[in-house]
Short mmCIF file of C-alpha atoms in Angstrom, two decimals:
data_model
loop_
_atom_site.label_atom_id
_atom_site.label_comp_id
_atom_site.label_asym_id
_atom_site.label_seq_id
_atom_site.Cartn_x
_atom_site.Cartn_y
_atom_site.Cartn_z
CA PHE A 1 1.97 -29.56 10.58
CA PRO A 2 4.85 -29.08 12.90
CA VAL A 3 6.87 -27.38 9.68
CA THR A 4 3.89 -25.30 8.99
CA ILE A 5 3.81 -24.03 12.40
CA ARG A 6 7.73 -23.25 12.39
CA LEU A 7 7.12 -21.27 9.07
CA SER A 8 4.42 -19.35 9.93
CA LEU A 9 5.87 -17.27 12.65
CA PRO A 10 9.01 -16.11 10.89
CA ILE A 11 6.83 -15.47 7.41
CA THR A 12 4.46 -13.46 9.76
CA ILE A 13 7.21 -11.34 11.46
CA VAL A 14 8.79 -10.57 8.30
CA TRP A 15 5.56 -9.70 6.96
CA ILE A 16 4.56 -7.26 9.83
CA VAL A 17 8.30 -5.87 9.92
CA GLY A 18 8.34 -5.32 6.27
CA ILE A 19 5.23 -3.50 5.73
CA ILE A 20 6.14 -1.15 8.43
CA ASN A 21 9.37 -0.03 7.21
CA ALA A 22 7.74 -0.28 3.34
CA ILE A 23 5.32 2.47 4.59
CA ASN A 24 8.02 4.44 6.43
CA LEU A 25 10.55 4.42 3.36
CA ILE A 26 7.90 5.57 1.11
CA ASP A 27 7.06 8.65 3.27
CA GLY A 28 9.27 10.90 0.98
CA LEU A 29 6.82 13.03 -0.38
CA ASP A 30 3.90 15.07 0.88
CA GLY A 31 0.33 13.19 0.98
CA LEU A 32 2.09 10.04 -0.92
CA ALA A 33 2.16 7.52 2.44
CA GLY A 34 -0.89 8.98 3.47
CA GLY A 35 -2.41 7.99 0.06
CA VAL A 36 -0.86 4.51 -0.18
CA LEU A 37 -2.29 3.83 3.59
CA LEU A 38 -5.56 5.36 2.46
CA PHE A 39 -5.90 2.88 -0.73
CA ALA A 40 -4.61 -0.05 1.63
CA SER A 41 -6.85 0.45 4.75
CA VAL A 42 -9.92 0.91 2.17
CA ILE A 43 -9.24 -2.68 0.84
CA ASN A 44 -8.77 -4.43 3.74
CA LEU A 45 -12.02 -2.75 4.94
CA ILE A 46 -13.78 -4.27 2.11
CA VAL A 47 -11.80 -7.97 3.28
CA ALA A 48 -12.93 -7.38 6.58
CA ILE A 49 -16.60 -6.79 5.57
CA VAL A 50 -16.76 -9.76 3.01
CA SER A 51 -15.48 -12.20 5.87
CA ASN A 52 -17.99 -10.79 8.25
CA ALA A 53 -14.81 -9.72 10.71
CA VAL A 54 -16.54 -7.19 12.71
CA ILE A 55 -14.00 -5.77 14.78
CA THR A 56 -11.27 -5.55 12.00
CA ALA A 57 -13.88 -3.70 9.75
CA ALA A 58 -14.43 -1.36 12.64
CA LEU A 59 -10.86 -0.74 13.05
CA MET A 60 -9.89 -0.19 9.40
CA ALA A 61 -13.02 2.30 9.12
CA SER A 62 -11.28 3.92 11.88
CA VAL A 63 -8.05 4.41 10.13
CA VAL A 64 -9.61 5.56 6.50
CA GLY A 65 -11.55 8.08 8.61
CA ALA A 66 -8.21 9.08 10.28
CA VAL A 67 -6.13 9.03 6.90
CA VAL A 68 -8.69 10.98 5.14
CA GLY A 69 -8.40 13.76 7.87
CA PHE A 70 -4.94 13.57 7.77
CA LEU A 71 -4.64 14.00 3.65
CA LEU A 72 -6.21 17.31 4.00
CA PHE A 73 -3.18 18.87 6.20
CA ASN A 74 -0.76 16.50 4.23
CA TRP A 75 -1.41 17.48 0.93
CA TYR A 76 1.27 19.45 -0.91
CA PRO A 77 2.51 21.82 0.72
CA ALA A 78 2.00 19.68 4.04
CA LYS A 79 1.28 21.41 7.10
CA ILE A 80 1.25 18.23 9.12
CA TYR A 81 3.65 15.19 8.57
CA LEU A 82 3.40 11.47 9.68
CA GLY A 83 7.02 11.20 11.21
CA ASP A 84 8.24 7.70 11.93
CA GLY A 85 5.94 7.13 14.63
CA GLY A 86 2.98 7.65 12.43
CA ALA A 87 4.10 5.70 9.78
CA TYR A 88 5.21 2.69 12.04
CA SER A 89 1.68 2.73 13.86
CA LEU A 90 -0.26 2.87 10.57
CA GLY A 91 1.66 0.11 8.65
CA PHE A 92 1.42 -2.31 11.71
CA LEU A 93 -2.15 -1.97 11.70
CA ILE A 94 -2.28 -2.29 7.90
CA SER A 95 0.06 -5.44 8.20
CA VAL A 96 -1.91 -6.81 10.96
CA SER A 97 -5.41 -6.36 9.66
CA GLY A 98 -4.39 -8.38 6.37
CA LEU A 99 -3.52 -11.13 8.97
CA ILE A 100 -6.72 -11.07 11.22
CA SER A 101 -8.99 -10.87 8.31
CA PRO A 102 -9.00 -14.10 6.50
CA MET A 103 -11.41 -14.32 3.51
CA GLN A 104 -13.62 -17.50 3.86
CA LYS A 105 -15.25 -17.10 0.88
CA VAL A 106 -12.21 -16.98 -1.65
CA SER A 107 -9.10 -19.48 -1.99
CA THR A 108 -6.24 -19.62 0.17
CA GLY A 109 -4.01 -18.13 -2.58
CA ILE A 110 -6.46 -15.28 -3.40
CA ALA A 111 -6.49 -14.39 0.58
CA ILE A 112 -2.74 -14.40 0.41
CA VAL A 113 -2.40 -12.29 -2.77
CA VAL A 114 -4.78 -9.51 -1.84
CA PRO A 115 -3.24 -8.01 1.26
CA VAL A 116 0.05 -8.17 -0.81
CA LEU A 117 -1.74 -5.96 -3.68
CA ALA A 118 -3.28 -3.55 -1.45
CA ALA A 119 0.48 -2.61 -0.34
CA GLY A 120 1.78 -3.11 -3.82
CA LEU A 121 3.30 0.08 -4.41
CA PRO A 122 5.70 0.26 -1.16
CA ILE A 123 6.32 -3.38 -1.33
CA ILE A 124 7.59 -3.09 -4.78
CA ASP A 125 9.76 0.18 -4.10
CA THR A 126 11.10 -1.25 -0.93
CA THR A 127 12.23 -4.23 -2.78
CA LEU A 128 13.81 -2.68 -5.65
CA VAL A 129 15.50 -0.44 -3.23
CA MET A 130 16.78 -3.12 -1.19
CA LEU A 131 18.10 -5.33 -4.37
CA ARG A 132 19.62 -1.99 -5.62
CA ARG A 133 21.88 -1.49 -2.44
CA ILE A 134 22.79 -5.17 -2.33
CA ALA A 135 23.74 -5.11 -5.85
CA THR A 136 26.18 -2.22 -5.08
CA ARG A 137 27.17 -3.16 -1.97
CA GLN A 138 25.62 -0.39 -0.21
CA GLY A 139 24.31 -0.59 3.31
CA ILE A 140 20.50 -1.78 3.03
CA PHE A 141 19.45 0.83 5.75
CA SER A 142 21.55 3.52 4.00
CA PRO A 143 19.60 6.50 3.17
CA ASP A 144 19.48 7.86 -0.79
CA ARG A 145 17.57 9.52 -3.55
CA GLY A 146 16.79 5.71 -5.29
CA HIS A 147 13.28 5.56 -4.47
CA LEU A 148 10.83 5.77 -7.08
CA HIS A 149 9.20 9.03 -6.06
CA HIS A 150 12.86 10.68 -5.79
CA ILE A 151 13.59 9.21 -9.13
CA LEU A 152 10.47 10.73 -10.82
CA LEU A 153 10.79 13.91 -8.86
CA ASP A 154 14.71 14.22 -9.91
CA SER A 155 13.63 13.79 -13.54
CA GLY A 156 11.65 16.78 -13.70
CA ILE A 157 8.04 16.02 -13.07
CA SER A 158 6.57 17.99 -10.50
CA HIS A 159 5.63 17.04 -7.04
CA ARG A 160 2.12 16.89 -7.55
CA ARG A 161 2.07 14.93 -10.38
CA VAL A 162 4.57 12.26 -9.04
CA VAL A 163 2.15 11.71 -6.19
CA VAL A 164 -1.04 11.86 -8.34
CA GLY A 165 0.64 9.15 -10.81
CA LEU A 166 1.66 7.02 -7.83
CA TYR A 167 -1.96 7.15 -6.52
CA CYS A 168 -2.76 5.86 -9.98
CA VAL A 169 -0.59 2.88 -9.76
CA CYS A 170 -2.27 2.19 -6.28
CA CYS A 171 -5.38 2.34 -8.04
CA VAL A 172 -4.48 0.01 -10.29
CA PHE A 173 -3.23 -2.66 -7.55
CA CYS A 174 -6.38 -2.03 -5.61
CA SER A 175 -8.87 -2.54 -8.60
CA ILE A 176 -6.79 -6.00 -9.17
CA ALA A 177 -7.28 -6.95 -5.33
CA LEU A 178 -11.12 -5.97 -5.60
CA THR A 179 -11.24 -8.20 -8.77
CA LEU A 180 -10.05 -11.03 -6.52
CA ILE A 181 -12.11 -10.36 -3.84
CA LEU A 182 -15.28 -9.73 -5.80
CA HIS A 183 -14.22 -12.80 -8.72
CA ARG A 184 -17.30 -13.92 -9.06
CA ASP A 185 -18.80 -11.26 -10.91
CA ARG A 186 -16.95 -10.42 -14.12
CA ASP A 187 -18.99 -7.57 -14.82
CA VAL A 188 -17.55 -5.71 -11.36
CA GLY A 189 -14.22 -6.91 -12.51
CA LEU A 190 -14.15 -5.40 -16.09
CA PHE A 191 -15.51 -2.11 -14.85
CA LEU A 192 -13.12 -1.85 -12.27
CA SER A 193 -9.95 -2.43 -14.67
CA ALA A 194 -12.07 0.08 -16.89
CA ALA A 195 -12.72 2.45 -14.13
CA SER A 196 -8.83 2.15 -13.18
CA VAL A 197 -7.60 3.11 -16.73
CA ILE A 198 -10.13 5.96 -17.19
CA GLY A 199 -9.08 7.60 -13.94
CA ILE A 200 -5.14 7.39 -14.68
CA ILE A 201 -5.85 8.99 -18.23
CA SER A 202 -8.29 11.85 -16.34
CA LYS A 203 -5.64 12.58 -13.39
CA ILE A 204 -2.39 12.77 -15.78
CA LEU A 205 -4.50 14.80 -18.21
CA VAL A 206 -5.99 17.30 -15.34
CA THR A 207 -3.05 17.19 -13.24
#
């Protein structure tokens, strides 16, 4: 029991600080960070509803509404931007909401995995960038164009296609998270997986 308490505090701090910085670091293209925040906040809203966490559900519903309104003016070419303050604030809300809405109807393992999946894209992007910088002996906080969105953009893909493509990646992560939340209904899981694949193909063809 004491060991669990000693470990929970540093893990919680790492989670909150990590998500805050991951959101800030992925804010490199118009509409990208806002879209990632929207997907993550929707998943956390569903988790809160499933868990009967009324306060968290109200908070996440407010975040969803705010991010949708923000994206209307942040889509390429953007008229407004998150900035460090916006990215840090929303990143903090997303990270904390994943901690205060434990899913009572699912196992502990799934309850831990779902928030990670909700913020899967920024977590993976930040982790890969940090590992690359460590491997090349760069400062882990030194700026560069090694993020996934920068690599795709520098390869010649248009700004809109990069953002929409990364939205599709978020859709896949969120579909997996929703399947875990609603794991008792296999039809829902199959529907979400199929919808993700169809959505990815259609977005790539249309954009």
